[in-house]
Short mmCIF file of N, CA and C in Angstrom, two decimals:
data_model
loop_
_atom_site.label_atom_id
_atom_site.label_comp_id
_atom_site.label_asym_id
_atom_site.label_seq_id
_atom_site.Cartn_x
_atom_site.Cartn_y
_atom_site.Cartn_z
N MET A 75 18.52 0.53 7.59
CA MET A 75 17.90 1.69 6.71
C MET A 75 16.39 1.26 6.62
N THR A 76 15.62 2.63 6.59
CA THR A 76 14.14 2.74 6.91
C THR A 76 13.89 1.67 5.32
N ARG A 77 12.87 0.90 5.70
CA ARG A 77 12.32 0.16 4.71
C ARG A 77 10.68 0.18 4.50
N ILE A 78 10.73 0.32 3.17
CA ILE A 78 9.58 1.00 2.79
C ILE A 78 8.69 -0.34 1.51
N ALA A 79 7.59 -0.81 2.23
CA ALA A 79 7.25 -1.62 0.87
C ALA A 79 6.25 -1.05 -0.03
N ILE A 80 5.95 -1.03 -1.08
CA ILE A 80 5.38 -0.62 -2.30
C ILE A 80 4.09 -1.67 -2.41
N VAL A 81 3.33 -1.31 -2.20
CA VAL A 81 2.10 -2.75 -2.16
C VAL A 81 1.51 -2.86 -3.34
N ILE A 82 1.43 -3.94 -4.15
CA ILE A 82 0.47 -4.02 -5.31
C ILE A 82 -0.81 -4.28 -4.60
N GLY A 83 -1.90 -3.69 -4.98
CA GLY A 83 -2.86 -3.99 -4.36
C GLY A 83 -4.28 -4.43 -5.31
N SER A 84 -3.94 -5.17 -6.66
CA SER A 84 -4.80 -5.37 -7.04
C SER A 84 -4.20 -7.03 -7.76
N THR A 85 -5.30 -7.81 -7.90
CA THR A 85 -4.40 -9.08 -8.23
C THR A 85 -5.35 -9.48 -9.80
N ARG A 86 -5.99 -8.57 -10.49
CA ARG A 86 -6.99 -8.75 -11.44
C ARG A 86 -5.74 -9.13 -12.33
N PRO A 87 -6.69 -9.90 -13.64
CA PRO A 87 -5.49 -9.91 -14.74
C PRO A 87 -5.76 -8.35 -15.66
N GLY A 88 -4.28 -8.17 -16.18
CA GLY A 88 -4.75 -6.82 -17.07
C GLY A 88 -4.35 -5.87 -16.24
N ARG A 89 -4.25 -6.14 -14.95
CA ARG A 89 -4.01 -5.06 -13.96
C ARG A 89 -2.83 -3.89 -14.28
N ARG A 90 -3.40 -2.41 -14.05
CA ARG A 90 -2.08 -1.65 -14.32
C ARG A 90 -1.20 -1.13 -13.01
N SER A 91 -1.95 -1.87 -11.94
CA SER A 91 -1.01 -1.63 -10.84
C SER A 91 0.42 -2.09 -10.79
N VAL A 92 0.55 -3.38 -11.58
CA VAL A 92 2.15 -3.51 -11.57
C VAL A 92 3.04 -2.79 -12.23
N SER A 93 2.93 -2.12 -13.44
CA SER A 93 3.42 -0.89 -13.79
C SER A 93 3.63 0.34 -13.08
N ILE A 94 2.23 0.70 -12.55
CA ILE A 94 2.33 1.73 -11.12
C ILE A 94 3.47 1.43 -10.25
N ALA A 95 3.60 0.29 -9.77
CA ALA A 95 4.41 -0.02 -8.48
C ALA A 95 5.63 -0.04 -9.13
N ARG A 96 6.05 -0.38 -10.59
CA ARG A 96 7.43 -0.29 -11.01
C ARG A 96 8.01 1.15 -11.10
N TRP A 97 6.96 1.84 -11.69
CA TRP A 97 7.13 3.37 -11.59
C TRP A 97 7.62 3.90 -10.50
N VAL A 98 7.04 3.62 -9.30
CA VAL A 98 6.81 4.06 -8.22
C VAL A 98 8.69 3.77 -7.60
N GLU A 99 8.84 2.44 -7.75
CA GLU A 99 9.90 1.99 -7.19
C GLU A 99 11.08 2.21 -8.17
N LYS A 100 10.93 2.73 -9.12
CA LYS A 100 11.91 3.01 -10.23
C LYS A 100 12.49 4.58 -9.63
N ALA A 101 11.40 5.37 -9.09
CA ALA A 101 11.62 6.89 -9.04
C ALA A 101 12.29 6.75 -7.00
N ALA A 102 11.79 5.93 -6.34
CA ALA A 102 12.16 5.75 -5.14
C ALA A 102 13.36 5.35 -5.17
N GLY A 103 14.10 4.53 -6.12
CA GLY A 103 15.19 4.24 -6.10
C GLY A 103 16.35 5.24 -6.25
N GLN A 104 15.94 6.21 -6.91
CA GLN A 104 16.78 6.99 -7.32
C GLN A 104 16.86 8.13 -6.04
N ARG A 105 16.03 7.96 -4.80
CA ARG A 105 16.13 9.01 -4.05
C ARG A 105 17.49 8.69 -2.98
N GLY A 106 17.80 7.45 -2.28
CA GLY A 106 18.64 6.86 -1.38
C GLY A 106 18.40 7.17 -0.09
N ASP A 107 17.32 7.50 0.10
CA ASP A 107 16.47 7.78 1.71
C ASP A 107 16.43 6.59 2.21
N ALA A 108 15.94 5.34 1.72
CA ALA A 108 14.98 4.20 2.28
C ALA A 108 15.54 2.93 1.36
N ASP A 109 15.48 1.86 1.69
CA ASP A 109 15.24 0.57 1.10
C ASP A 109 13.53 0.29 0.69
N TYR A 110 13.17 0.50 -0.51
CA TYR A 110 11.98 -0.01 -1.17
C TYR A 110 11.83 -1.38 -1.94
N GLU A 111 10.96 -2.13 -1.53
CA GLU A 111 10.61 -3.37 -2.12
C GLU A 111 8.96 -3.60 -2.59
N LEU A 112 9.21 -4.34 -3.83
CA LEU A 112 7.80 -4.30 -4.35
C LEU A 112 7.19 -5.73 -3.28
N VAL A 113 5.85 -5.61 -3.00
CA VAL A 113 5.03 -6.71 -2.09
C VAL A 113 3.54 -6.65 -3.18
N ASP A 114 3.73 -7.98 -4.05
CA ASP A 114 2.72 -8.40 -4.86
C ASP A 114 1.74 -9.34 -4.26
N LEU A 115 0.66 -8.35 -3.92
CA LEU A 115 -0.58 -9.29 -2.95
C LEU A 115 -0.70 -10.62 -4.27
N ALA A 116 -0.50 -10.54 -5.23
CA ALA A 116 -0.64 -11.97 -6.04
C ALA A 116 0.61 -13.12 -5.38
N ASP A 117 1.44 -12.60 -4.79
CA ASP A 117 2.43 -13.68 -4.93
C ASP A 117 2.11 -13.87 -3.03
N HIS A 118 0.78 -13.87 -2.88
CA HIS A 118 0.53 -14.05 -1.62
C HIS A 118 -0.49 -14.70 -1.32
N ASP A 119 -0.93 -16.07 -0.73
CA ASP A 119 -2.15 -16.89 -0.63
C ASP A 119 -2.75 -16.26 0.29
N LEU A 120 -3.57 -15.73 0.26
CA LEU A 120 -4.52 -15.19 1.46
C LEU A 120 -6.10 -15.40 1.18
N PRO A 121 -6.45 -16.57 1.49
CA PRO A 121 -8.08 -16.69 1.17
C PRO A 121 -8.97 -15.66 1.75
N HIS A 122 -10.17 -15.61 1.48
CA HIS A 122 -11.00 -14.70 2.40
C HIS A 122 -10.36 -14.84 3.98
N LEU A 123 -10.39 -14.00 4.74
CA LEU A 123 -9.89 -13.88 6.06
C LEU A 123 -10.76 -15.17 6.68
N ASP A 124 -9.89 -15.95 7.11
CA ASP A 124 -9.89 -17.24 7.73
C ASP A 124 -9.67 -17.59 9.11
N GLU A 125 -8.97 -16.18 9.70
CA GLU A 125 -8.25 -16.56 11.19
C GLU A 125 -9.62 -16.22 12.02
N PRO A 126 -9.76 -17.47 13.39
CA PRO A 126 -10.72 -17.20 14.04
C PRO A 126 -10.90 -16.32 14.92
N ILE A 127 -9.83 -15.69 15.31
CA ILE A 127 -9.54 -14.43 16.36
C ILE A 127 -9.35 -13.35 15.31
N PRO A 128 -9.96 -12.39 15.83
CA PRO A 128 -9.70 -10.86 15.12
C PRO A 128 -8.05 -10.52 15.67
N ALA A 129 -7.25 -9.86 14.74
CA ALA A 129 -5.70 -9.78 14.99
C ALA A 129 -5.83 -8.59 15.95
N ALA A 130 -6.85 -7.54 16.03
CA ALA A 130 -6.71 -6.52 16.83
C ALA A 130 -6.72 -7.25 18.21
N LEU A 131 -7.25 -8.51 18.91
CA LEU A 131 -7.04 -8.82 20.15
C LEU A 131 -5.52 -9.20 20.58
N GLY A 132 -4.77 -9.36 19.78
CA GLY A 132 -3.24 -9.60 19.88
C GLY A 132 -3.01 -11.06 20.05
N GLN A 133 -3.61 -12.13 19.88
CA GLN A 133 -3.25 -13.29 20.08
C GLN A 133 -2.55 -14.21 18.88
N ASP A 134 -2.12 -15.04 19.14
CA ASP A 134 -1.11 -15.90 18.12
C ASP A 134 -2.34 -16.04 16.98
N TYR A 135 -1.53 -16.20 15.62
CA TYR A 135 -2.39 -16.22 14.14
C TYR A 135 -2.63 -18.09 14.36
N VAL A 136 -3.47 -18.25 13.90
CA VAL A 136 -3.56 -19.89 13.62
C VAL A 136 -2.77 -20.62 12.15
N GLU A 137 -3.26 -19.76 11.39
CA GLU A 137 -3.14 -19.99 9.70
C GLU A 137 -1.88 -19.81 9.55
N PRO A 138 -0.81 -20.78 8.81
CA PRO A 138 0.38 -20.69 8.04
C PRO A 138 0.25 -19.17 7.28
N HIS A 139 -0.60 -19.24 6.37
CA HIS A 139 -0.54 -18.19 5.51
C HIS A 139 -0.40 -16.62 6.21
N THR A 140 -1.05 -16.61 7.39
CA THR A 140 -1.42 -15.33 8.17
C THR A 140 0.08 -15.17 8.83
N ARG A 141 0.62 -16.26 9.27
CA ARG A 141 2.06 -16.32 9.95
C ARG A 141 3.04 -15.53 8.87
N ARG A 142 2.62 -16.46 7.66
CA ARG A 142 3.90 -15.95 6.65
C ARG A 142 3.54 -14.20 6.06
N TRP A 143 2.77 -13.82 6.10
CA TRP A 143 1.82 -12.58 5.50
C TRP A 143 2.75 -11.32 6.65
N ALA A 144 2.40 -11.86 8.19
CA ALA A 144 2.53 -10.82 9.22
C ALA A 144 3.98 -10.65 9.16
N GLU A 145 4.76 -12.04 8.82
CA GLU A 145 6.56 -11.76 8.90
C GLU A 145 6.90 -10.75 7.85
N VAL A 146 6.10 -11.01 6.62
CA VAL A 146 6.39 -10.05 5.69
C VAL A 146 6.21 -8.59 5.62
N ILE A 147 5.18 -8.03 6.37
CA ILE A 147 4.46 -6.93 6.81
C ILE A 147 5.18 -6.16 7.83
N GLU A 148 5.53 -7.02 8.89
CA GLU A 148 6.27 -6.63 9.92
C GLU A 148 7.47 -6.23 9.97
N GLY A 149 8.43 -6.55 8.47
CA GLY A 149 9.65 -6.11 8.14
C GLY A 149 9.91 -4.50 7.68
N PHE A 150 8.68 -4.20 7.86
CA PHE A 150 8.61 -2.94 6.71
C PHE A 150 8.41 -1.51 8.07
N ASP A 151 9.03 -0.32 7.40
CA ASP A 151 8.68 0.60 8.39
C ASP A 151 7.91 1.66 7.64
N GLY A 152 7.55 1.61 6.73
CA GLY A 152 6.08 2.08 5.84
C GLY A 152 5.44 1.37 4.92
N TYR A 153 4.59 1.92 4.08
CA TYR A 153 4.20 1.65 3.11
C TYR A 153 3.66 2.74 1.80
N VAL A 154 3.72 2.10 0.72
CA VAL A 154 3.05 2.55 -0.41
C VAL A 154 2.32 1.73 -0.87
N PHE A 155 0.91 2.28 -1.00
CA PHE A 155 -0.44 1.25 -1.51
C PHE A 155 -0.46 1.85 -2.78
N VAL A 156 -0.56 1.11 -3.92
CA VAL A 156 -0.85 1.49 -5.28
C VAL A 156 -2.25 0.34 -5.24
N THR A 157 -3.20 1.74 -5.77
CA THR A 157 -4.56 1.07 -5.29
C THR A 157 -5.53 1.52 -6.52
N PRO A 158 -5.97 0.66 -7.43
CA PRO A 158 -7.20 1.17 -8.49
C PRO A 158 -8.63 1.12 -7.10
N GLU A 159 -9.68 2.17 -8.20
CA GLU A 159 -10.77 2.38 -7.29
C GLU A 159 -11.54 1.61 -7.95
N TYR A 160 -12.22 0.53 -7.39
CA TYR A 160 -13.88 -0.29 -7.59
C TYR A 160 -14.63 0.27 -6.76
N ASN A 161 -15.71 0.18 -7.85
CA ASN A 161 -17.14 0.72 -7.01
C ASN A 161 -16.83 1.71 -6.11
N HIS A 162 -15.99 2.99 -6.27
CA HIS A 162 -15.89 3.98 -4.94
C HIS A 162 -15.11 3.24 -4.11
N SER A 163 -14.24 2.38 -3.80
CA SER A 163 -13.79 1.72 -3.17
C SER A 163 -12.44 1.36 -3.60
N THR A 164 -11.49 0.56 -2.55
CA THR A 164 -10.24 0.01 -2.89
C THR A 164 -10.56 -1.54 -3.27
N THR A 165 -9.93 -2.20 -3.71
CA THR A 165 -9.93 -3.59 -4.12
C THR A 165 -10.28 -4.58 -2.78
N GLY A 166 -10.87 -5.51 -2.88
CA GLY A 166 -11.27 -6.60 -2.07
C GLY A 166 -9.96 -7.21 -1.67
N VAL A 167 -8.95 -7.48 -2.62
CA VAL A 167 -8.01 -8.15 -2.00
C VAL A 167 -7.02 -7.55 -1.45
N LEU A 168 -7.09 -6.04 -0.86
CA LEU A 168 -6.29 -5.26 -0.62
C LEU A 168 -6.93 -5.34 0.84
N LYS A 169 -7.96 -4.93 0.85
CA LYS A 169 -8.86 -4.85 2.13
C LYS A 169 -8.74 -5.85 3.04
N ASN A 170 -9.05 -7.29 2.25
CA ASN A 170 -8.80 -8.49 2.81
C ASN A 170 -7.42 -8.57 3.50
N ALA A 171 -6.10 -8.64 2.51
CA ALA A 171 -4.92 -8.62 3.01
C ALA A 171 -4.45 -7.39 4.40
N ILE A 172 -5.13 -6.72 3.99
CA ILE A 172 -4.83 -5.66 5.47
C ILE A 172 -5.60 -5.90 6.83
N ASP A 173 -6.91 -6.73 6.71
CA ASP A 173 -7.62 -7.25 7.83
C ASP A 173 -7.21 -8.23 8.24
N TYR A 174 -6.34 -8.77 7.85
CA TYR A 174 -5.64 -10.35 8.36
C TYR A 174 -4.66 -10.20 9.79
N LEU A 175 -3.84 -8.49 9.47
CA LEU A 175 -3.15 -8.39 10.50
C LEU A 175 -3.60 -7.01 11.34
N TYR A 176 -3.00 -6.24 12.45
CA TYR A 176 -3.17 -5.54 13.20
C TYR A 176 -1.74 -4.72 13.66
N ALA A 177 -1.12 -5.44 14.89
CA ALA A 177 -0.06 -5.12 15.17
C ALA A 177 1.02 -4.84 14.28
N GLU A 178 1.25 -5.58 13.19
CA GLU A 178 2.45 -5.56 12.18
C GLU A 178 1.94 -4.22 11.46
N TRP A 179 0.97 -3.35 11.44
CA TRP A 179 0.97 -2.35 10.59
C TRP A 179 1.05 -1.03 11.63
N ALA A 180 0.74 -1.04 13.00
CA ALA A 180 0.41 -0.21 13.93
C ALA A 180 2.18 0.65 13.89
N ASN A 181 1.66 1.83 13.84
CA ASN A 181 3.00 2.90 14.34
C ASN A 181 3.96 2.84 13.16
N LYS A 182 3.33 2.80 11.88
CA LYS A 182 4.28 2.89 10.76
C LYS A 182 3.51 4.00 9.93
N SER A 183 4.07 4.50 8.72
CA SER A 183 3.61 5.48 8.10
C SER A 183 2.94 4.81 6.40
N ALA A 184 1.87 5.74 5.78
CA ALA A 184 1.58 5.21 4.71
C ALA A 184 1.54 6.06 3.73
N GLY A 185 1.71 5.83 2.67
CA GLY A 185 1.12 6.90 1.26
C GLY A 185 0.34 6.03 0.36
N PHE A 186 -0.10 6.47 -0.65
CA PHE A 186 -1.07 6.36 -1.61
C PHE A 186 -0.86 6.81 -2.98
N VAL A 187 -1.01 5.58 -3.96
CA VAL A 187 -0.84 6.28 -5.42
C VAL A 187 -2.21 5.34 -5.94
N GLY A 188 -3.09 6.15 -6.39
CA GLY A 188 -4.58 5.63 -6.66
C GLY A 188 -4.80 5.98 -8.24
N TYR A 189 -5.59 5.03 -8.70
CA TYR A 189 -5.75 5.21 -9.90
C TYR A 189 -7.33 4.88 -10.66
N GLY A 190 -7.78 5.33 -11.59
CA GLY A 190 -9.06 4.98 -11.87
C GLY A 190 -9.60 5.96 -12.51
N THR A 191 -11.04 6.26 -12.99
CA THR A 191 -11.67 7.32 -13.80
C THR A 191 -11.52 8.37 -13.03
N HIS A 192 -11.50 8.56 -11.93
CA HIS A 192 -11.22 9.90 -10.85
C HIS A 192 -9.93 9.79 -10.19
N GLY A 193 -8.93 8.99 -10.71
CA GLY A 193 -7.71 9.02 -9.81
C GLY A 193 -7.49 8.03 -8.62
N GLY A 194 -8.45 7.13 -8.66
CA GLY A 194 -8.75 6.75 -7.34
C GLY A 194 -8.86 7.21 -6.21
N LEU A 195 -9.33 8.35 -6.02
CA LEU A 195 -9.64 9.11 -4.83
C LEU A 195 -10.51 8.66 -3.82
N ARG A 196 -11.50 7.80 -4.32
CA ARG A 196 -12.27 7.45 -3.12
C ARG A 196 -11.75 6.15 -2.65
N ALA A 197 -10.80 5.18 -3.45
CA ALA A 197 -10.66 4.41 -2.81
C ALA A 197 -9.46 5.00 -1.87
N VAL A 198 -8.57 5.71 -2.03
CA VAL A 198 -7.26 6.12 -1.01
C VAL A 198 -8.15 7.22 0.11
N GLU A 199 -9.50 7.02 -0.18
CA GLU A 199 -10.12 8.06 1.12
C GLU A 199 -10.55 6.73 2.05
N HIS A 200 -10.82 5.83 1.29
CA HIS A 200 -11.44 4.52 2.20
C HIS A 200 -10.26 3.96 2.85
N LEU A 201 -9.06 3.80 2.10
CA LEU A 201 -7.68 3.55 2.93
C LEU A 201 -7.41 4.50 3.97
N ARG A 202 -7.38 5.46 3.77
CA ARG A 202 -7.19 6.64 4.82
C ARG A 202 -7.84 6.31 6.25
N LEU A 203 -9.25 5.89 6.30
CA LEU A 203 -9.88 5.76 7.09
C LEU A 203 -9.57 3.91 8.03
N ILE A 204 -9.15 3.28 7.02
CA ILE A 204 -8.43 1.96 7.35
C ILE A 204 -7.31 2.28 8.21
N MET A 205 -6.54 2.88 7.45
CA MET A 205 -4.83 3.08 8.25
C MET A 205 -5.47 3.74 9.65
N ALA A 206 -6.13 4.70 10.22
CA ALA A 206 -6.64 5.46 10.97
C ALA A 206 -6.70 4.62 12.24
N GLU A 207 -7.56 3.61 12.10
CA GLU A 207 -8.13 2.23 12.65
C GLU A 207 -6.66 1.72 13.32
N LEU A 208 -5.95 1.34 12.16
CA LEU A 208 -4.62 0.33 12.13
C LEU A 208 -3.55 1.25 13.03
N GLN A 209 -3.85 2.58 13.42
CA GLN A 209 -2.46 3.33 14.11
C GLN A 209 -1.38 3.44 13.10
N VAL A 210 -1.91 3.93 11.41
CA VAL A 210 -0.88 4.07 10.66
C VAL A 210 -0.76 5.43 10.27
N ALA A 211 0.05 6.10 10.11
CA ALA A 211 -0.04 7.59 10.05
C ALA A 211 -0.05 8.03 8.22
N ASP A 212 -0.95 7.86 7.93
CA ASP A 212 -0.90 8.30 6.24
C ASP A 212 -0.70 9.94 5.99
N VAL A 213 0.19 10.20 5.07
CA VAL A 213 0.55 11.09 4.53
C VAL A 213 -0.46 12.15 3.73
N LYS A 214 -0.31 13.39 3.78
CA LYS A 214 -1.31 14.00 2.98
C LYS A 214 -1.02 13.89 1.39
N THR A 215 0.05 14.05 0.79
CA THR A 215 0.47 14.06 -0.48
C THR A 215 0.05 12.64 -0.77
N GLN A 216 -0.56 12.39 -1.96
CA GLN A 216 -1.30 11.33 -2.87
C GLN A 216 -0.78 11.37 -4.34
N VAL A 217 -0.80 10.49 -4.79
CA VAL A 217 -0.80 10.54 -6.35
C VAL A 217 -1.95 10.01 -7.19
N ALA A 218 -2.58 10.56 -7.80
CA ALA A 218 -4.51 10.33 -8.56
C ALA A 218 -3.81 9.80 -9.64
N LEU A 219 -3.73 8.88 -10.49
CA LEU A 219 -3.59 8.89 -11.77
C LEU A 219 -4.92 8.47 -12.42
N SER A 220 -4.96 9.04 -13.83
CA SER A 220 -6.43 8.65 -14.68
C SER A 220 -6.25 7.90 -15.80
N ILE A 221 -6.80 6.82 -15.90
CA ILE A 221 -7.06 5.83 -16.77
C ILE A 221 -7.16 6.64 -18.30
N PHE A 222 -7.86 7.95 -18.10
CA PHE A 222 -8.07 8.35 -19.19
C PHE A 222 -6.65 9.24 -20.19
N THR A 223 -5.56 9.72 -19.10
CA THR A 223 -4.81 10.58 -19.54
C THR A 223 -3.37 10.06 -18.86
N ASP A 224 -3.16 9.08 -18.40
CA ASP A 224 -2.12 9.11 -17.68
C ASP A 224 -1.09 7.62 -17.74
N PHE A 225 -2.04 6.82 -18.93
CA PHE A 225 -1.39 5.66 -19.22
C PHE A 225 -1.26 5.51 -21.07
N GLU A 226 -0.40 4.41 -21.28
CA GLU A 226 -0.32 4.35 -22.78
C GLU A 226 -0.54 2.88 -22.24
N GLU A 227 -1.70 2.57 -22.78
CA GLU A 227 -2.13 0.73 -22.70
C GLU A 227 -2.05 0.29 -21.12
N THR A 228 -1.13 -0.28 -20.50
CA THR A 228 -0.93 -0.38 -19.11
C THR A 228 0.19 0.18 -18.42
N GLU A 229 0.74 0.90 -19.04
CA GLU A 229 1.73 1.64 -18.63
C GLU A 229 1.85 2.88 -18.43
N VAL A 230 2.33 3.46 -17.20
CA VAL A 230 2.10 4.85 -16.46
C VAL A 230 3.12 5.87 -17.54
N VAL A 231 2.26 7.09 -17.99
CA VAL A 231 3.24 7.83 -18.65
C VAL A 231 2.39 9.20 -18.01
N ALA A 232 3.74 9.62 -17.06
CA ALA A 232 3.33 10.22 -15.87
C ALA A 232 3.91 11.79 -16.41
N SER A 233 3.17 12.84 -15.59
CA SER A 233 3.33 14.06 -16.31
C SER A 233 4.41 14.46 -14.95
N PRO A 234 4.94 15.46 -15.36
CA PRO A 234 6.14 16.06 -14.46
C PRO A 234 5.23 16.52 -12.82
N ARG A 235 3.85 16.86 -12.96
CA ARG A 235 3.21 17.17 -11.62
C ARG A 235 3.52 15.76 -10.82
N HIS A 236 2.56 14.69 -11.83
CA HIS A 236 2.73 13.68 -10.67
C HIS A 236 4.03 13.18 -10.35
N GLU A 237 5.20 13.22 -10.95
CA GLU A 237 6.50 13.20 -10.53
C GLU A 237 6.73 13.88 -9.29
N ARG A 238 6.71 14.98 -9.44
CA ARG A 238 6.86 15.83 -8.04
C ARG A 238 6.10 15.20 -7.21
N GLU A 239 4.87 15.24 -7.21
CA GLU A 239 3.70 14.71 -6.35
C GLU A 239 4.49 13.27 -5.46
N LEU A 240 4.72 12.45 -6.55
CA LEU A 240 5.20 11.20 -6.12
C LEU A 240 6.68 10.99 -4.97
N ASP A 241 7.48 12.14 -5.44
CA ASP A 241 8.55 12.68 -4.83
C ASP A 241 8.19 12.98 -3.44
N LEU A 242 7.68 13.85 -3.40
CA LEU A 242 6.85 14.37 -2.07
C LEU A 242 6.42 13.61 -1.25
N MET A 243 5.48 12.42 -1.63
CA MET A 243 4.76 11.54 -0.97
C MET A 243 5.92 10.81 -0.62
N LEU A 244 6.93 10.20 -1.26
CA LEU A 244 8.01 9.13 -0.76
C LEU A 244 8.80 9.73 0.38
N GLY A 245 8.93 11.13 0.07
CA GLY A 245 9.79 11.64 1.26
C GLY A 245 8.86 11.90 2.36
N GLN A 246 7.53 12.34 2.48
CA GLN A 246 6.59 12.12 3.59
C GLN A 246 6.39 10.99 4.28
N VAL A 247 6.80 9.58 3.60
CA VAL A 247 6.37 8.44 3.99
C VAL A 247 7.87 7.97 4.76
N VAL A 248 8.70 8.35 4.42
CA VAL A 248 10.34 7.95 4.79
C VAL A 248 10.22 8.91 6.09
N ALA A 249 10.08 10.20 5.97
CA ALA A 249 10.03 11.19 7.39
C ALA A 249 9.33 10.50 8.39
N TRP A 250 7.82 9.93 8.23
CA TRP A 250 7.08 10.07 9.09
C TRP A 250 7.27 8.19 9.78
N ALA A 251 7.97 7.67 8.65
CA ALA A 251 8.59 6.07 9.05
C ALA A 251 9.52 6.39 10.12
N GLN A 252 10.43 7.21 9.81
CA GLN A 252 11.65 7.61 10.62
C GLN A 252 11.59 8.16 12.18
N ALA A 253 10.30 8.98 11.82
CA ALA A 253 9.69 9.56 13.54
C ALA A 253 8.92 8.76 14.30
N LEU A 254 8.34 7.71 13.88
CA LEU A 254 7.80 6.55 14.26
C LEU A 254 8.23 5.54 15.08
N ALA A 255 9.59 5.74 14.80
CA ALA A 255 10.88 4.32 15.06
C ALA A 255 10.70 4.29 16.51
N THR A 256 10.45 5.29 17.41
CA THR A 256 10.75 5.15 18.90
C THR A 256 9.46 4.50 19.43
N LEU A 257 8.32 4.53 18.47
CA LEU A 257 6.98 4.33 18.97
C LEU A 257 7.02 2.66 18.80
N ARG A 258 7.92 2.39 17.55
CA ARG A 258 7.88 0.84 17.23
C ARG A 258 8.50 0.06 18.07
N ALA A 259 9.73 0.72 18.47
CA ALA A 259 10.89 0.30 19.35
C ALA A 259 10.24 0.07 20.90
N ALA A 260 9.29 0.79 21.15
CA ALA A 260 8.62 0.57 22.71
C ALA A 260 8.14 -0.82 22.83
#
């Protein structure tokens, strides 16, 4: 079965990304079209990028934490990135985690759930550029949650519109992940 990671892209204390990721996971679990799993960056000890050779060169990783991270990411067919917007971009910890690897991301699909004062739109736009460089097919539909209207404390209070967007985005991520399976097998 197709495997999709729901990547929690913040490690900040008091982060909303955990409740958002659980909301995504709950909705995804009702679909039955893929296996969905939370991947929390707080659970992975990734210091600021410390591999001596860029991942795009295709050489073996040196650091044990990089090898462990590669094993996690390699096992998925697609990703849903949950990201806040910090200073018009995604989080440093998410960018760092992405930059550790190259081939493990390629020929997979990605969707996005952004949040912030403007729904995390600029963070998602930056992630789309990064995904293109990594040969990841990002889907059109995204979910943009406002910290002013879509939360009670740190818990998501999703509108029916957001629930429809999430369902549509998940369907697109799964469809693209399945379509790209032949490229991953080659």
